[in-house]
PDB file of C-alpha atoms in Angstrom:
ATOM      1  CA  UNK A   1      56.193  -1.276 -11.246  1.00  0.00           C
ATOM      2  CA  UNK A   2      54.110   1.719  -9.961  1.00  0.00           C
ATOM      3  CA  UNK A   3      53.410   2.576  -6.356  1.00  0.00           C
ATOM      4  CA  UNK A   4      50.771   1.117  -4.684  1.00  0.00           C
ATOM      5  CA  UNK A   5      47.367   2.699  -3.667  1.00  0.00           C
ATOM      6  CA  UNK A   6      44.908   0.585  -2.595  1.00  0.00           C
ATOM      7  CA  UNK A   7      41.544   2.655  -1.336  1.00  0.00           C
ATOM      8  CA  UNK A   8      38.733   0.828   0.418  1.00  0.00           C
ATOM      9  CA  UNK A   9      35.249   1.771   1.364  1.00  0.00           C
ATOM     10  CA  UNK A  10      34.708   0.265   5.123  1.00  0.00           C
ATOM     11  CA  UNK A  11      31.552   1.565   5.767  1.00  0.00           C
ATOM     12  CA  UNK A  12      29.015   3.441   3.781  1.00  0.00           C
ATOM     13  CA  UNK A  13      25.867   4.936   5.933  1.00  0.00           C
ATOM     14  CA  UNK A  14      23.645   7.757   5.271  1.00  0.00           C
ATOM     15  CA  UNK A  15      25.699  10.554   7.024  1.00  0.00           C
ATOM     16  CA  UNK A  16      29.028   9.535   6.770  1.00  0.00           C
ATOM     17  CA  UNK A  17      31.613   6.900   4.931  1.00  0.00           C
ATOM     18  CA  UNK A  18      34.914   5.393   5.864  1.00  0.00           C
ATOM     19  CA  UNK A  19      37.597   4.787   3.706  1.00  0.00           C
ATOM     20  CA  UNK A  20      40.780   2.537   4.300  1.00  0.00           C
ATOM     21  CA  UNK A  21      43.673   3.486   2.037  1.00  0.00           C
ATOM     22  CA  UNK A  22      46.802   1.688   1.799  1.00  0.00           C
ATOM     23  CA  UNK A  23      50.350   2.791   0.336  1.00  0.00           C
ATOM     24  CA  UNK A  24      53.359   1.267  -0.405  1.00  0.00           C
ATOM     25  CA  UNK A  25      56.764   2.410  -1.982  1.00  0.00           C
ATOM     26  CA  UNK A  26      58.154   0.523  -5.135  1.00  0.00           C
ATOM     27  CA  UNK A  27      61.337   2.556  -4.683  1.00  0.00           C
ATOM     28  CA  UNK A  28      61.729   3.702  -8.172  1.00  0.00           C
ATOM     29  CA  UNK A  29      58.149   5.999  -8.735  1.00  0.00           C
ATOM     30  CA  UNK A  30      58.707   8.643  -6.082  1.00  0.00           C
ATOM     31  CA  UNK A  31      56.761  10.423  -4.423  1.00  0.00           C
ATOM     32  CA  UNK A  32      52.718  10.513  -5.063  1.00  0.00           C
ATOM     33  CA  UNK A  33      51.602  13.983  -5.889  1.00  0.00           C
ATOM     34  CA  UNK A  34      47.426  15.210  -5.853  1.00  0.00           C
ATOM     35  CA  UNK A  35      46.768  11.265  -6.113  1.00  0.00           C
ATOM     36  CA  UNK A  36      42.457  11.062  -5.537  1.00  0.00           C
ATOM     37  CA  UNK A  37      41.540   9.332  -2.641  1.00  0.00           C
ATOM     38  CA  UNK A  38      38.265  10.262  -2.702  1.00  0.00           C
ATOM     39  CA  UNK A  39      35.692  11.560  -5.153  1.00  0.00           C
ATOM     40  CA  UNK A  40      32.319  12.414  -3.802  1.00  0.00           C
ATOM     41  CA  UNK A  41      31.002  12.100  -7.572  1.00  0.00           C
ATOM     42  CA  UNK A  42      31.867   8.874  -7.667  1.00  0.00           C
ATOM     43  CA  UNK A  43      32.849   7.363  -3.839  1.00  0.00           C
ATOM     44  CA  UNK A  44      29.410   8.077  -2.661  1.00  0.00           C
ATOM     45  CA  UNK A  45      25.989   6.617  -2.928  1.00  0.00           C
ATOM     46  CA  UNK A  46      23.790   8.627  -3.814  1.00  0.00           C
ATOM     47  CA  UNK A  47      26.605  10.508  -5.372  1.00  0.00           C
ATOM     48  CA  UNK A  48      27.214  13.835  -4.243  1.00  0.00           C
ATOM     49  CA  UNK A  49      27.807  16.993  -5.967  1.00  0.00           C
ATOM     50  CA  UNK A  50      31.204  18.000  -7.942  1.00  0.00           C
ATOM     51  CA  UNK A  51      31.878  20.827  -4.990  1.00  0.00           C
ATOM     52  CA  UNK A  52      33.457  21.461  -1.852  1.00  0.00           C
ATOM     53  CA  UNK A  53      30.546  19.766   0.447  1.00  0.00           C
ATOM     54  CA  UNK A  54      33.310  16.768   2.461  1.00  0.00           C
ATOM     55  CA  UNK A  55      34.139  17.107   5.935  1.00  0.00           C
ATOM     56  CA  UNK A  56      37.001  15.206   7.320  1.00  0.00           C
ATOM     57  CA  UNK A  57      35.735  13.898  11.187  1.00  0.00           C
ATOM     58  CA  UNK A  58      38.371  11.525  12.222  1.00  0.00           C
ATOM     59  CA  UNK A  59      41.755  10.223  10.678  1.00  0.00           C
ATOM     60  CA  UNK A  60      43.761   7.122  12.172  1.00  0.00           C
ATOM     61  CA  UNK A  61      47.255   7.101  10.124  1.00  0.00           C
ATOM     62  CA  UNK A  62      50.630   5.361  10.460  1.00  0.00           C
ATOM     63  CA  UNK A  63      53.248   5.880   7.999  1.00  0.00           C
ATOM     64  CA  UNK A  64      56.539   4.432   8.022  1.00  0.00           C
ATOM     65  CA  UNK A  65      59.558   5.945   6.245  1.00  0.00           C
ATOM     66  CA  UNK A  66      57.291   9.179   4.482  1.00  0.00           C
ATOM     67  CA  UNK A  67      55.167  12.092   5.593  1.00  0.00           C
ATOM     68  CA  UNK A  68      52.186  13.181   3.395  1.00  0.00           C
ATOM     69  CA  UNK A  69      49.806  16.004   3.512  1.00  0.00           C
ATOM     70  CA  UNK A  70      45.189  15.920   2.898  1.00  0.00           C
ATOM     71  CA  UNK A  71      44.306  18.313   0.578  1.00  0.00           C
ATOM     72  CA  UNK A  72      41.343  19.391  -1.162  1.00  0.00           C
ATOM     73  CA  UNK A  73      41.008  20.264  -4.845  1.00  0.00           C
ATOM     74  CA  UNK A  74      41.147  23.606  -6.147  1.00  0.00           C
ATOM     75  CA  UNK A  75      41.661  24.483  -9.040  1.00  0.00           C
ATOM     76  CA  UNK A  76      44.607  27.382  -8.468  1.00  0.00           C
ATOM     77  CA  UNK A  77      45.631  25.598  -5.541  1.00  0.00           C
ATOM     78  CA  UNK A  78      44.991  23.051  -3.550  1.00  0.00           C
ATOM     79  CA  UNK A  79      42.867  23.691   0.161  1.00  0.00           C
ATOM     80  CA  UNK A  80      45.490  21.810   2.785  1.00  0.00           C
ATOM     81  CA  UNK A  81      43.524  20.268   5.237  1.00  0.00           C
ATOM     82  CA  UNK A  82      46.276  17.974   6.878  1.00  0.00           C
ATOM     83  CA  UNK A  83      49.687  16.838   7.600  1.00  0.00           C
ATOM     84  CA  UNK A  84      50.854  13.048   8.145  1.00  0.00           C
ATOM     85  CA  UNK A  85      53.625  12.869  10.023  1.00  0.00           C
ATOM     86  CA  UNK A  86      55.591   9.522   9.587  1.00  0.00           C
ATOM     87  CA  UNK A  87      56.991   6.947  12.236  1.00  0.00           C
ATOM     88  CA  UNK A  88      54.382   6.331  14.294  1.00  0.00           C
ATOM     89  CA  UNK A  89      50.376   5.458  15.153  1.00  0.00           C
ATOM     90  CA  UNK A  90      47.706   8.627  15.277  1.00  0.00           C
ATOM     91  CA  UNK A  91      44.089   8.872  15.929  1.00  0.00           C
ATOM     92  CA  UNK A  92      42.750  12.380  15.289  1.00  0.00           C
ATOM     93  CA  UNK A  93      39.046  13.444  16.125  1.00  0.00           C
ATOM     94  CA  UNK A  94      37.959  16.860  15.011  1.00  0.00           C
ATOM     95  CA  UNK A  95      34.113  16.145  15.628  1.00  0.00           C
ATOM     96  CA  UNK A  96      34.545  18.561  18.739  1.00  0.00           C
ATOM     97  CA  UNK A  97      34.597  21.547  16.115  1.00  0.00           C
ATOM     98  CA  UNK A  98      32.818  20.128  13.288  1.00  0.00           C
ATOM     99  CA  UNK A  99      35.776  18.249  11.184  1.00  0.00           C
ATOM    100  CA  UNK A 100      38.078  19.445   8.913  1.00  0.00           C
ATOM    101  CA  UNK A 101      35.478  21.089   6.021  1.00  0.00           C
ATOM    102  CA  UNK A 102      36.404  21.857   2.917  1.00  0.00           C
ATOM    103  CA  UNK A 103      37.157  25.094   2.294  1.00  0.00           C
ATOM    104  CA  UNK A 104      37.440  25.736  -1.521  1.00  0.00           C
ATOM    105  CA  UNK A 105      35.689  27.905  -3.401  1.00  0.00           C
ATOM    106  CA  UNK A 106      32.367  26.461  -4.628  1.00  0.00           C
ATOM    107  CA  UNK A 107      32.904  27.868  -8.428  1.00  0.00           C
ATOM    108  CA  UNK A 108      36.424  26.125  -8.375  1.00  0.00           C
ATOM    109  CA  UNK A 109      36.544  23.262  -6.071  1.00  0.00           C
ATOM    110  CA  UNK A 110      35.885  19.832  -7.154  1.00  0.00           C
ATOM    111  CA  UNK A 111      34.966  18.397  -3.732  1.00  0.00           C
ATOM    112  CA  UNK A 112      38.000  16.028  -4.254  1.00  0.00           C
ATOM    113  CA  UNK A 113      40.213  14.461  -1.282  1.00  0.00           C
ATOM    114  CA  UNK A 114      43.884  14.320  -2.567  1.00  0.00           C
ATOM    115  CA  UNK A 115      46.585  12.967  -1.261  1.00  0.00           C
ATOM    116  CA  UNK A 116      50.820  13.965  -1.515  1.00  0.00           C
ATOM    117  CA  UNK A 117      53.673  12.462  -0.290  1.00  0.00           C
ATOM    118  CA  UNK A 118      57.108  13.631   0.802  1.00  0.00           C
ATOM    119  CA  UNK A 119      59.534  10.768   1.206  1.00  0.00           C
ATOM    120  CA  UNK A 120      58.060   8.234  -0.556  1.00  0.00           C
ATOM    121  CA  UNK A 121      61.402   6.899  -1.993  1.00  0.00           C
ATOM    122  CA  UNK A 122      62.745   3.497  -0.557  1.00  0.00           C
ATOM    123  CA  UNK A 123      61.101   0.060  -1.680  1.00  0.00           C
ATOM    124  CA  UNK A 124      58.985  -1.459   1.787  1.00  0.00           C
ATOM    125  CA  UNK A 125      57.920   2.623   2.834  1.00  0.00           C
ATOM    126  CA  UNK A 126      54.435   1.906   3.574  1.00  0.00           C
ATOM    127  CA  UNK A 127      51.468   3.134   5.359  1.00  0.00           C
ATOM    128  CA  UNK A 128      47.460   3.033   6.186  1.00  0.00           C
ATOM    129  CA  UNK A 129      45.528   5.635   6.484  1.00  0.00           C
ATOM    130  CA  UNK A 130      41.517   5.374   7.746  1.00  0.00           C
ATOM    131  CA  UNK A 131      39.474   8.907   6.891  1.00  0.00           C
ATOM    132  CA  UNK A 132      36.309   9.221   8.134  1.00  0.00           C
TER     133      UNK A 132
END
């Protein structure tokens, strides 16, 4: 058995989208590493472009028994945009300077929201994350 990521699209308006993601440990798979969480070629309707264009405005997260870390895709290596710390219930709003943007390089970047943990070990480790 695998660990589990379930990612759900809330809300989907014209500006911006909500996604509900969902993780728990099977204790034998370790920890997840670049998993997608969001793809603005393919989360998106109208789909956006295959380049660094997401902004990150608010993030509600509690994780119990790992931390994890946002990043963006890059091809050379990965734009960090975030770190999850575990054991207990966070609401973050960067709208007061714009979000978290992606900074990648537009000839390299894929625009991609990626996800790794650190602890993700022990069978019942779970957590939620909601990225707007």
């Amino acid at each position: 058995m695998a660990n589990t990521v379930t990612i759900t699209k809330i809300l989907d308006g014209a500006r911006s989208a909500v996604f509900h993601v969902f993780i728990r440990s099977d204790g034998a798979s370790g920890d997840l590493t670049d998993q997608v969480l969001i793809d603005p070629a393919v989360d998106f309707d109208p789909a956006m472009s295959q380049k660094p264009v997401m902004t990150i405005e608010q993030l509600w997260y509690d994780l119990s028994g790992f931390d994890a870390r946002l990043e963006f895709d890059y091809l050379t290596d990965d734009t960090a945009a975030w770190t999850l710390s575990g054991g207990n219930g966070v609401h973050m709003d960067f709208c007061h300077f714009g979000g978290l943007k992606d900074r990648s390089n537009v000839l390299d970047g894929t625009g991609k929201l990626m996800l790794t943990t650190n602890g993700l070990a022990t069978a019942g480790d779970n957590g939620t994350i909601i990225i707007k």
